[in-house]
Backbone as JSON, one array per atom type, in Angstrom:
{
  "sequence": "SVTEQYTFDKLPKGYSLIKPKDPITYSLKTGNVEMLFSISAKIDNGKLIVDRVVNIPKTIVSKDDYPKFYKFISTIQKPLNTVLFLKD",
  "N": [[-5.51, 12.36, 3.63], [-3.4, 10.42, 1.46], [-2.59, 10.64, -1.89], [-0.37, 8.37, -4.18], [1.95, 8.64, -7.53], [3.91, 7.14, -8.72], [6.72, 6.16, -11.58], [8.8, 4.15, -13.16], [10.7, 4.85, -15.74], [12.56, 3.01, -16.89], [12.86, 1.11, -16.91], [14.28, -2.86, -17.2], [14.39, -4.13, -20.37], [12.55, -7.12, -20.99], [11.69, -7.5, -18.04], [9.67, -8.82, -15.15], [6.73, -8.32, -13.19], [6.28, -9.81, -10.28], [5.2, -9.93, -7.18], [3.28, -6.94, -6.44], [0.54, -9.49, -8.0], [-1.48, -8.12, -7.67], [-3.63, -5.76, -6.36], [-2.76, -4.72, -3.24], [-4.55, -3.78, -0.38], [-5.88, -2.6, 2.62], [-8.55, -1.89, 5.25], [-9.57, 0.01, 7.93], [-11.84, 0.16, 10.01], [-13.55, 2.25, 12.69], [-14.89, 3.28, 14.51], [-17.11, 5.58, 13.24], [-15.51, 5.91, 11.58], [-12.97, 5.88, 8.38], [-10.39, 4.51, 7.72], [-7.59, 3.83, 5.05], [-5.29, 1.68, 3.06], [-3.59, 1.49, 0.67], [-1.59, -0.59, -2.29], [-1.09, -0.57, -5.65], [0.8, -2.06, -8.32], [1.68, -2.51, -11.55], [2.95, -2.94, -15.05], [3.41, -1.33, -17.63], [3.67, -0.47, -21.25], [6.31, -1.02, -20.75], [7.32, 0.55, -18.68], [6.77, 0.45, -14.8], [4.64, 0.98, -12.97], [3.5, 2.57, -9.84], [0.98, 2.52, -7.55], [-0.39, 4.53, -4.37], [-2.11, 4.63, -2.2], [-2.78, 6.38, 1.05], [-5.36, 6.83, 3.29], [-5.91, 7.95, 6.45], [-7.93, 9.63, 7.99], [-8.73, 12.81, 10.66], [-9.11, 11.23, 13.2], [-10.56, 10.44, 16.65], [-9.14, 7.27, 18.34], [-10.87, 4.95, 20.16], [-10.27, 3.05, 22.94], [-11.29, 0.22, 23.39], [-11.23, 0.02, 20.02], [-8.33, 0.22, 19.78], [-6.25, -1.44, 20.02], [-6.98, -2.91, 17.3], [-6.2, -0.42, 15.92], [-4.2, -0.4, 16.5], [-2.77, -2.59, 15.2], [-3.41, -2.16, 12.03], [-1.69, 0.19, 11.67], [0.61, -1.1, 11.95], [0.7, -2.81, 10.11], [0.47, -2.1, 7.59], [2.63, -0.89, 7.24], [5.09, -2.87, 7.44], [7.96, -3.64, 6.11], [6.73, -5.69, 3.33], [4.96, -4.83, 2.63], [5.54, -2.82, 1.21], [6.94, -3.78, -1.39], [7.88, -3.91, -3.96], [8.34, -7.22, -6.39], [10.67, -8.41, -8.7], [11.23, -9.57, -12.1], [13.41, -11.31, -14.45]],
  "CA": [[-5.54, 11.63, 2.89], [-2.71, 11.09, 0.45], [-2.43, 9.24, -3.28], [0.94, 9.73, -4.84], [1.68, 7.91, -8.21], [5.72, 6.45, -9.19], [6.72, 5.45, -12.78], [10.51, 4.04, -13.34], [10.75, 4.95, -17.04], [14.3, 2.4, -17.47], [12.74, -0.8, -16.65], [15.04, -3.86, -18.18], [13.58, -5.12, -21.32], [12.27, -8.76, -20.45], [11.64, -7.94, -16.65], [7.88, -8.96, -15.28], [5.92, -8.03, -11.68], [5.94, -10.95, -9.95], [4.2, -9.29, -6.62], [2.27, -7.41, -6.16], [0.01, -8.81, -8.61], [-3.36, -7.91, -7.14], [-3.83, -4.93, -5.55], [-2.51, -5.09, -1.77], [-5.81, -3.11, 0.38], [-5.71, -2.65, 4.19], [-8.78, -0.78, 5.47], [-9.9, 0.0, 9.7], [-13.22, 1.13, 10.44], [-13.14, 2.91, 13.57], [-16.58, 4.84, 14.69], [-17.91, 6.7, 11.69], [-14.18, 6.43, 9.91], [-12.63, 4.53, 7.24], [-9.09, 4.28, 7.41], [-7.5, 2.97, 3.94], [-4.21, 1.18, 2.4], [-3.56, 0.23, -0.75], [-0.54, -0.31, -3.29], [-0.93, -1.89, -6.66], [1.56, -1.66, -9.76], [1.56, -2.98, -12.65], [3.98, -2.71, -16.17], [2.46, -0.18, -19.08], [4.71, 0.17, -22.22], [8.01, -0.91, -20.44], [7.76, 1.17, -17.84], [6.92, 0.08, -14.01], [3.83, 2.85, -12.46], [2.84, 1.94, -8.7], [-0.17, 3.75, -7.47], [-0.14, 3.69, -3.77], [-2.87, 5.74, -1.62], [-3.05, 6.24, 2.87], [-5.68, 7.41, 3.86], [-6.09, 7.96, 7.82], [-8.71, 10.65, 9.01], [-8.77, 12.56, 11.62], [-10.07, 11.23, 14.88], [-10.3, 9.33, 18.52], [-9.25, 5.54, 18.34], [-11.52, 4.25, 21.64], [-9.19, 2.39, 23.94], [-11.36, -1.14, 21.65], [-11.09, 0.4, 19.08], [-6.5, 0.83, 19.62], [-5.96, -2.53, 19.7], [-7.01, -2.83, 15.82], [-5.74, -0.08, 15.12], [-2.49, -0.58, 16.16], [-2.33, -4.15, 14.28], [-3.69, -1.86, 10.82], [-1.22, 0.08, 11.33], [1.92, -2.16, 12.2], [0.46, -4.27, 8.86], [1.08, -1.11, 6.6], [4.33, -0.75, 7.4], [5.39, -3.58, 7.2], [8.48, -3.59, 4.39], [7.06, -6.38, 2.7], [4.16, -4.46, 1.9], [5.03, -1.99, 0.18], [8.12, -3.92, -1.55], [7.74, -5.21, -5.74], [9.28, -8.16, -6.79], [10.35, -8.16, -10.21], [12.8, -10.93, -12.4], [14.06, -11.62, -15.72]],
  "C": [[-4.36, 11.42, 1.38], [-2.41, 9.89, -0.86], [-0.78, 9.8, -3.67], [0.8, 7.81, -5.96], [3.35, 7.74, -8.73], [5.23, 6.14, -10.44], [8.14, 5.61, -12.94], [10.12, 3.95, -15.08], [12.1, 3.88, -17.65], [13.88, 1.11, -17.02], [13.25, -1.62, -17.44], [14.16, -4.25, -18.72], [13.44, -6.28, -20.38], [11.42, -8.83, -18.8], [9.7, -8.27, -16.54], [8.22, -8.67, -13.85], [5.4, -8.76, -11.31], [4.71, -10.53, -8.79], [4.46, -7.78, -6.24], [1.36, -8.0, -7.27], [-1.34, -8.31, -8.97], [-3.14, -6.27, -6.34], [-3.27, -4.91, -3.86], [-3.12, -3.94, -0.75], [-5.25, -4.05, 1.7], [-6.9, -1.63, 4.16], [-8.66, -1.49, 7.24], [-11.4, 0.85, 9.13], [-13.45, 1.1, 12.1], [-14.48, 3.99, 13.88], [-17.0, 5.2, 13.6], [-16.5, 6.72, 10.92], [-13.71, 5.1, 9.58], [-11.16, 4.5, 7.23], [-8.42, 3.04, 5.95], [-5.91, 3.1, 4.04], [-4.32, 0.96, 1.42], [-2.12, 1.12, -1.47], [-0.79, -1.73, -4.42], [0.09, -1.62, -7.9], [1.25, -2.73, -11.16], [2.66, -2.35, -14.31], [2.99, -2.22, -17.44], [4.03, 0.7, -20.07], [6.26, 0.21, -21.55], [7.96, 0.15, -19.78], [6.23, 0.46, -17.02], [6.43, 1.62, -13.32], [2.9, 2.0, -11.1], [2.12, 2.94, -8.03], [-0.53, 3.11, -5.71], [-1.27, 4.69, -2.67], [-3.09, 5.21, 0.32], [-4.18, 7.0, 3.07], [-6.4, 7.08, 5.53], [-6.34, 9.38, 8.88], [-8.08, 11.04, 10.12], [-9.1, 12.31, 12.61], [-9.39, 10.51, 16.43], [-10.32, 7.81, 18.15], [-9.75, 5.77, 19.73], [-10.55, 3.1, 22.42], [-9.83, 0.93, 23.09], [-11.29, -1.19, 20.87], [-8.9, 0.06, 18.89], [-5.94, -0.2, 19.48], [-6.09, -2.93, 17.45], [-6.54, -2.31, 14.98], [-4.15, -0.12, 14.79], [-1.84, -1.97, 15.07], [-2.95, -3.17, 12.65], [-2.85, -0.86, 10.93], [0.73, -0.35, 11.01], [1.97, -2.62, 10.71], [1.22, -2.85, 8.17], [2.5, -0.47, 6.69], [5.16, -1.75, 7.9], [6.47, -3.71, 5.81], [7.99, -4.42, 3.04], [5.55, -6.12, 2.37], [4.03, -3.39, 1.64], [6.46, -1.91, -1.14], [7.49, -4.79, -2.66], [8.67, -5.61, -5.35], [9.28, -7.83, -8.23], [11.19, -9.57, -10.85], [12.16, -10.79, -13.78], [13.76, -12.52, -16.32]]
}
């Protein structure tokens, strides 16, 4: 499991966060293991704070669950799921 927090101190005045407004979360349960990806962002006192959680436990994915697993991995690797949009 990886939990990361990034803080950007020098956000230009007047900028607001337009995406993601709400946390982006994807999860997959395979066998008795749950995988999770989450990213959220907020502006606090002029600082942009981004939190990201990736939890992919060591497991063996069954042949039947592999298409769901592949879709999960493909989805969390899409750039639009990790890009932040700001506007002034």
